[in-house]
Tab-separated table of C-alpha atoms in Angstrom:
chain	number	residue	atom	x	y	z
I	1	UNK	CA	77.247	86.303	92.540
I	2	UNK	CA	79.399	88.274	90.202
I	3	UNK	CA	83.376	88.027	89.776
I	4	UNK	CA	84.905	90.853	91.187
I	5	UNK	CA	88.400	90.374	89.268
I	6	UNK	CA	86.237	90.681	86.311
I	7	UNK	CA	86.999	94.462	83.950
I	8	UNK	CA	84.011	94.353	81.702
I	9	UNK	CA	82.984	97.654	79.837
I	10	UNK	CA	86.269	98.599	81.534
I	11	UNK	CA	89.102	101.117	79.351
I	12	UNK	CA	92.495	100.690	81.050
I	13	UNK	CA	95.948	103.112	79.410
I	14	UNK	CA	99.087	100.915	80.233
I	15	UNK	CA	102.296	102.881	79.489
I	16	UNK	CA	105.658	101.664	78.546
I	17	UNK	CA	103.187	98.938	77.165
I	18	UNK	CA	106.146	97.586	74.423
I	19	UNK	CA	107.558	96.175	76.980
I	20	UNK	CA	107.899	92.881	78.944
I	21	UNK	CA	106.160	94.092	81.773
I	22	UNK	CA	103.770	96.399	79.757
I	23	UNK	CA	102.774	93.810	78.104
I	24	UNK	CA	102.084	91.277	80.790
I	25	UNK	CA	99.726	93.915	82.073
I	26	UNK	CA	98.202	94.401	79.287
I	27	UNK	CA	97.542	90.763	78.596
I	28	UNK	CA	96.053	90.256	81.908
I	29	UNK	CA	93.433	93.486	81.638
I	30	UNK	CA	92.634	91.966	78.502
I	31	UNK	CA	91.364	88.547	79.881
I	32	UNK	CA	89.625	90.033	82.344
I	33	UNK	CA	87.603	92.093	79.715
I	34	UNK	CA	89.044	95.302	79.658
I	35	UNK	CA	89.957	97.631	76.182
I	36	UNK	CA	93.564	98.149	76.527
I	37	UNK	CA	95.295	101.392	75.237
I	38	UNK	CA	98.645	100.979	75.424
I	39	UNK	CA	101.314	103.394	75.239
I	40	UNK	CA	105.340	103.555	74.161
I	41	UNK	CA	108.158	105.343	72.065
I	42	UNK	CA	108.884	101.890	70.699
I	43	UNK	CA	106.418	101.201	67.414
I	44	UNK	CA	106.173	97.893	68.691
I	45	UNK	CA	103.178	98.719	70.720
I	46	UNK	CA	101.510	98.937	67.708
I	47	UNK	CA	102.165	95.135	67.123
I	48	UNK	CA	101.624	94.590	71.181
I	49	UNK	CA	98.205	96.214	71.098
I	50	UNK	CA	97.052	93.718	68.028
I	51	UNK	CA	96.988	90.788	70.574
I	52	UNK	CA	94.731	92.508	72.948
I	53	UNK	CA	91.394	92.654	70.104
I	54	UNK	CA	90.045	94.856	67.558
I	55	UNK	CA	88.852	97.548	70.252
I	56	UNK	CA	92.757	97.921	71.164
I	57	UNK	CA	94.654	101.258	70.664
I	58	UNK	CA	98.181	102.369	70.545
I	59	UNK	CA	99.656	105.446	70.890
I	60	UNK	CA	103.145	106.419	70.425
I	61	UNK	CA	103.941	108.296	73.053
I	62	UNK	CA	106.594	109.741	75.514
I	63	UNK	CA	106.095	109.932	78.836
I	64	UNK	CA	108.099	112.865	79.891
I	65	UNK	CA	106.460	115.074	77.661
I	66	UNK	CA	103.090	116.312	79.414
I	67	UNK	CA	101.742	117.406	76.092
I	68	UNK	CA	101.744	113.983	74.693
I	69	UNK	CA	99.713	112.476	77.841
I	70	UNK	CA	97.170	114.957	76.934
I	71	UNK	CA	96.857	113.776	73.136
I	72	UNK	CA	97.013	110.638	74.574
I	73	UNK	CA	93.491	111.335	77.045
I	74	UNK	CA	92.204	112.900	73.898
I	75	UNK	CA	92.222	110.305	71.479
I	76	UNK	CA	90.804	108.091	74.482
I	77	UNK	CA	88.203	110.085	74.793
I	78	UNK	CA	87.461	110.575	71.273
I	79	UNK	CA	87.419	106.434	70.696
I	80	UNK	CA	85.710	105.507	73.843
I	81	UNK	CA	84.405	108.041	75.769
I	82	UNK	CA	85.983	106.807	78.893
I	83	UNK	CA	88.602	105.952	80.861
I	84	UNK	CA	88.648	104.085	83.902
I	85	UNK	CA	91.920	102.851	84.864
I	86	UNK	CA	95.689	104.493	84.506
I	87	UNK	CA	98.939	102.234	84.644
I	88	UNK	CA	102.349	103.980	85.247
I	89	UNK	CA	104.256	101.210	84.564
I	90	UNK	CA	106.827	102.806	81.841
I	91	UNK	CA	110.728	103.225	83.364
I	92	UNK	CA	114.063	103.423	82.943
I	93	UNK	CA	117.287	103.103	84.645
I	94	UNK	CA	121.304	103.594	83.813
I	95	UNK	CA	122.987	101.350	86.477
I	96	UNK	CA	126.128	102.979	88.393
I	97	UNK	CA	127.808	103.982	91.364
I	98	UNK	CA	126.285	107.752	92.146
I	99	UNK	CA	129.592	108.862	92.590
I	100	UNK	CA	130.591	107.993	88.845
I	101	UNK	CA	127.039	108.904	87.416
I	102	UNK	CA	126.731	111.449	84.575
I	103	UNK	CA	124.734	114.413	85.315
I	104	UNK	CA	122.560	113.962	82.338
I	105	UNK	CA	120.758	110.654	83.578
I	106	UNK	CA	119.502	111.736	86.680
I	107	UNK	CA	117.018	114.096	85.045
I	108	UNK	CA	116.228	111.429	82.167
I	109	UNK	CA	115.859	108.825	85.663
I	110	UNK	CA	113.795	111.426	87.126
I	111	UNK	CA	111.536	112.991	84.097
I	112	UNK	CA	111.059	108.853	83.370
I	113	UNK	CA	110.220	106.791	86.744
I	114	UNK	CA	108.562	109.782	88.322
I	115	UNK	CA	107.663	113.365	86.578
I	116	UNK	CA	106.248	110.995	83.485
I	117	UNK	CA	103.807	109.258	86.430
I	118	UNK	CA	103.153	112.996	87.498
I	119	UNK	CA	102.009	114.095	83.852
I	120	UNK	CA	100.181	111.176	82.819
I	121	UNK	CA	97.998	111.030	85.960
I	122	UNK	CA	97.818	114.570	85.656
I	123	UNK	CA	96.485	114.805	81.791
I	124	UNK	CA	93.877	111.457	82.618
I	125	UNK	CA	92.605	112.529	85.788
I	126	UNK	CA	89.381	114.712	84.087
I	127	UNK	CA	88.638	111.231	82.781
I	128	UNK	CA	88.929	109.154	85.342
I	129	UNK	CA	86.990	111.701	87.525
I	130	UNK	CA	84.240	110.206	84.735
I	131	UNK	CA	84.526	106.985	85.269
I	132	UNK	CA	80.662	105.301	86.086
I	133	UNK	CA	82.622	102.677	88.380
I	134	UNK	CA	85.522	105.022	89.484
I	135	UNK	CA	88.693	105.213	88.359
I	136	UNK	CA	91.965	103.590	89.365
I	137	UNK	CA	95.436	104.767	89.226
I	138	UNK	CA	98.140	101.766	89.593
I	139	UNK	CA	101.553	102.894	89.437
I	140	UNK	CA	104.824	100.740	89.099
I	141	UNK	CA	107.233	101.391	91.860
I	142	UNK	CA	110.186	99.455	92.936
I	143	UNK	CA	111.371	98.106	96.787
I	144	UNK	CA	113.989	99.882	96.627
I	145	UNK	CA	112.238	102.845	97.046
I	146	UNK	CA	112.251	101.035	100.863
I	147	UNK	CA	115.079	100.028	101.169
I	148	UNK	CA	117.739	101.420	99.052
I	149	UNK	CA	119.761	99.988	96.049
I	150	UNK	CA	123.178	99.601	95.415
I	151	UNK	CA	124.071	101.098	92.254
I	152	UNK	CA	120.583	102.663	91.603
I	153	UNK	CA	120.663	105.231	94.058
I	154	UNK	CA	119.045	107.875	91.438
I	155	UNK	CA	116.009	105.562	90.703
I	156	UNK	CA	115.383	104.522	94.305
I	157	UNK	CA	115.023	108.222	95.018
I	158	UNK	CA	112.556	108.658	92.064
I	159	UNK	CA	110.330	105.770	93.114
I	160	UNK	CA	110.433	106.785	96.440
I	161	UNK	CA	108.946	110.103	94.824
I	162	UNK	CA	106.007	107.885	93.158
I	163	UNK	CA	104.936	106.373	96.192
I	164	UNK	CA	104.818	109.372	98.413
I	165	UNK	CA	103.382	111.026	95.053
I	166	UNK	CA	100.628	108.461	95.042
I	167	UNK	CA	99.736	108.340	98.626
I	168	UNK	CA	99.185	111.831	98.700
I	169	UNK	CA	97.053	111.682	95.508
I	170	UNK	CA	95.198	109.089	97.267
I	171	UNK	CA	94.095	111.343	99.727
I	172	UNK	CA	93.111	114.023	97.735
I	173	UNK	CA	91.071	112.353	95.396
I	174	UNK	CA	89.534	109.311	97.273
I	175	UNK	CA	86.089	111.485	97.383
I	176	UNK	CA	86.207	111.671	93.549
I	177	UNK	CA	85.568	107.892	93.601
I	178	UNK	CA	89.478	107.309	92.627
I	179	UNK	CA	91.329	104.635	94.206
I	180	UNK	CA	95.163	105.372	93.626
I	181	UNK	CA	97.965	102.789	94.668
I	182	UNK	CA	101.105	101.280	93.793
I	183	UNK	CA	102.500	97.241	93.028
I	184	UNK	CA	106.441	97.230	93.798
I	185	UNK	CA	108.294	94.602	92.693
I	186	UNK	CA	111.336	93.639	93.264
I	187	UNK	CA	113.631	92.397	90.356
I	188	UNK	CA	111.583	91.068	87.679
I	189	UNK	CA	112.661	89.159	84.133
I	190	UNK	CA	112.209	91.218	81.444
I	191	UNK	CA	114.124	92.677	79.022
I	192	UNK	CA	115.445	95.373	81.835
I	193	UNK	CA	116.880	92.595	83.683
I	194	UNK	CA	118.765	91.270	80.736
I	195	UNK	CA	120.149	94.690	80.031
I	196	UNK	CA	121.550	95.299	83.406
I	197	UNK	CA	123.214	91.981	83.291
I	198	UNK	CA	125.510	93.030	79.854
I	199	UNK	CA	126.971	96.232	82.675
I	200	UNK	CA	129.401	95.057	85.529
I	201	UNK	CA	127.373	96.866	87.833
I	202	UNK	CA	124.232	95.823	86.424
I	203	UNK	CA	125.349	92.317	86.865
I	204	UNK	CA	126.038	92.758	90.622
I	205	UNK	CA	122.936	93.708	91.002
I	206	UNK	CA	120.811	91.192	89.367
I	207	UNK	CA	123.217	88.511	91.343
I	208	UNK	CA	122.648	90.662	94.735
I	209	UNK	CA	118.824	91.077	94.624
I	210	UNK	CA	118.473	86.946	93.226
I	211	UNK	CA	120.466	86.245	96.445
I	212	UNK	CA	119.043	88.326	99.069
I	213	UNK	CA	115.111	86.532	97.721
I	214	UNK	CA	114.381	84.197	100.298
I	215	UNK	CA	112.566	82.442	97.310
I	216	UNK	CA	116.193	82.988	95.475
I	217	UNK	CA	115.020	83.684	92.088
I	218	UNK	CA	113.471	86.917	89.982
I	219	UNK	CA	109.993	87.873	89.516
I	220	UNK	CA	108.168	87.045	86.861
I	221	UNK	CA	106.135	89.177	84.540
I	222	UNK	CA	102.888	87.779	84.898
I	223	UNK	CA	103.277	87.988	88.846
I	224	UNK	CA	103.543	91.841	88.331
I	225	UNK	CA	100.499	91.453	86.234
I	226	UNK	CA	98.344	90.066	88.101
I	227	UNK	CA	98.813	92.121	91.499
I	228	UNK	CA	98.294	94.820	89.106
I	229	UNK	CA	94.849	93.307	87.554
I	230	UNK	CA	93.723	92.324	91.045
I	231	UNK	CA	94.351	96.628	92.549
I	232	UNK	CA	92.388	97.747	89.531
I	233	UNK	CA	89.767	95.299	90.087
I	234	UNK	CA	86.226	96.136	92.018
I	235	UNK	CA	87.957	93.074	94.538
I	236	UNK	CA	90.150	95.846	95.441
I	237	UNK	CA	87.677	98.317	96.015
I	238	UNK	CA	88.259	99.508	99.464
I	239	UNK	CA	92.129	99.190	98.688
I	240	UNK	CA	93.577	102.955	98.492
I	241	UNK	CA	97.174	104.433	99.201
I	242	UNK	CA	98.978	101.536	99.702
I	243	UNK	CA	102.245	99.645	98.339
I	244	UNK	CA	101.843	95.943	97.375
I	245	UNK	CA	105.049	94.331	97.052
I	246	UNK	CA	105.529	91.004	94.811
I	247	UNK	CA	109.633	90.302	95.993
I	248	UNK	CA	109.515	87.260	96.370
I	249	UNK	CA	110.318	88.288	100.583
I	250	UNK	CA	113.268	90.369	99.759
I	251	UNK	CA	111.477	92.984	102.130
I	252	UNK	CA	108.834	91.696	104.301
């Protein structure tokens, strides 16, 4: 009987793939026997994609522009003729009351967690309308597009955006073989978490979401990953528009 988590002869784009989470997922692809493309601003994906073997690719890339999805699907195409799963995991966040926010960040917030998702699906959905097993569109969202959070009010509202985005999506292009969900996690250790913790606000709310876990500690990377690995997988075949949350049962 074959293994269904298995991703062999599989080509899977992670963006924001420099960092901790980015490369988690990429990792985990990896080991199931996908070729990873991964995707960033930061050169360092060029180091990250040397641990996922020769047939690796990075791209230097940023995700607000649409134009530099499109080189991105491109040179995909060009190297493997394929494409068959898309991970929106690159975001960003400036932590702060709304009231006191500047102007400026909400459309970096915005053109980031949610018009970037927009793009890049946009530019790679020709290829994944290609792919022999169907493609798979996995986007990063956050709980508190559910339930709010303090001092992120800007980013809430732009995840919210990417679910509603991908549930919609899902609909529209489930009878193109394309299965299109989100994993939402809740706060997660990475290098994100460690920023917000140098900010007084930031700080609240990495103390805040630890103590409102029932499980009273932060997400790891590799937890993300793997939800992630499993909705891409043929195990999740039958698994469209829906929201799986790895919190640790901060919303239930």
């Amino acid at each position: 009987m074959s293994d269904l988590t298995r991703l062999d002869g599989r080509v899977a784009l992670v963006t924001g793939g420099a960092g901790g989470m980015g490369q988690q997922i990429g990792r985990v692809l990896a080991e199931r026997g996908a070729t990873i493309v991964v995707t960033d601003r930061d050169p360092a994906v060029l180091e990250v994609a040397a641990r996922f073997g020769s047939d690796a690719m990075a791209l230097i890339q940023d995700v607000t522009r649409l134009d530099d999805h499109e080189a991105a699907a491109i040179a995909v195409r060009q190297r493997y003729g394929r494409l068959d799963i898309l991970v929106n995991n690159a975001g960003w966040d400036r932590p702060g009351l709304f009231a006191d926010s500047d102007p400026a960040d909400w459309r970096r917030i915005v053109d980031i967690n949610y018009l970037g998702v927009v793009a890049g699906t946009y530019a790679a959905l020709p290829l994944l309308r290609e792919a022999p097993n169907g493609g798979v569109i996995v986007s990063i969202a956050s709980d508190t597009a559910r339930v709010g959070g303090w001092g992120e009010s800007v980013y809430a509202g732009a995840k919210a955006a990417v679910v509603a985005f991908s549930k919609s999506l899902a609909r529209e292009v489930a009878r193109d073989g394309i299965r299109v969900n989100c994993v939402s996690p809740a706060l997660t250790q990475t290098g994100f978490q460690d920023r917000l913790a140098e900010d007084p606000i930031g700080a609240k709310i990495v103390e805040g979401a630890i103590r409102a876990a029932p499980m009273r500690r932060a997400g790891l990377p590799e937890e993300i990953a793997e939800a992630v690995a499993f909705m891409v997988s043929p195990a999740a075949g039958f698994i469209t528009g829906q929201v799986l949350s790895v919190n640790g049962g901060v919303v239930m």
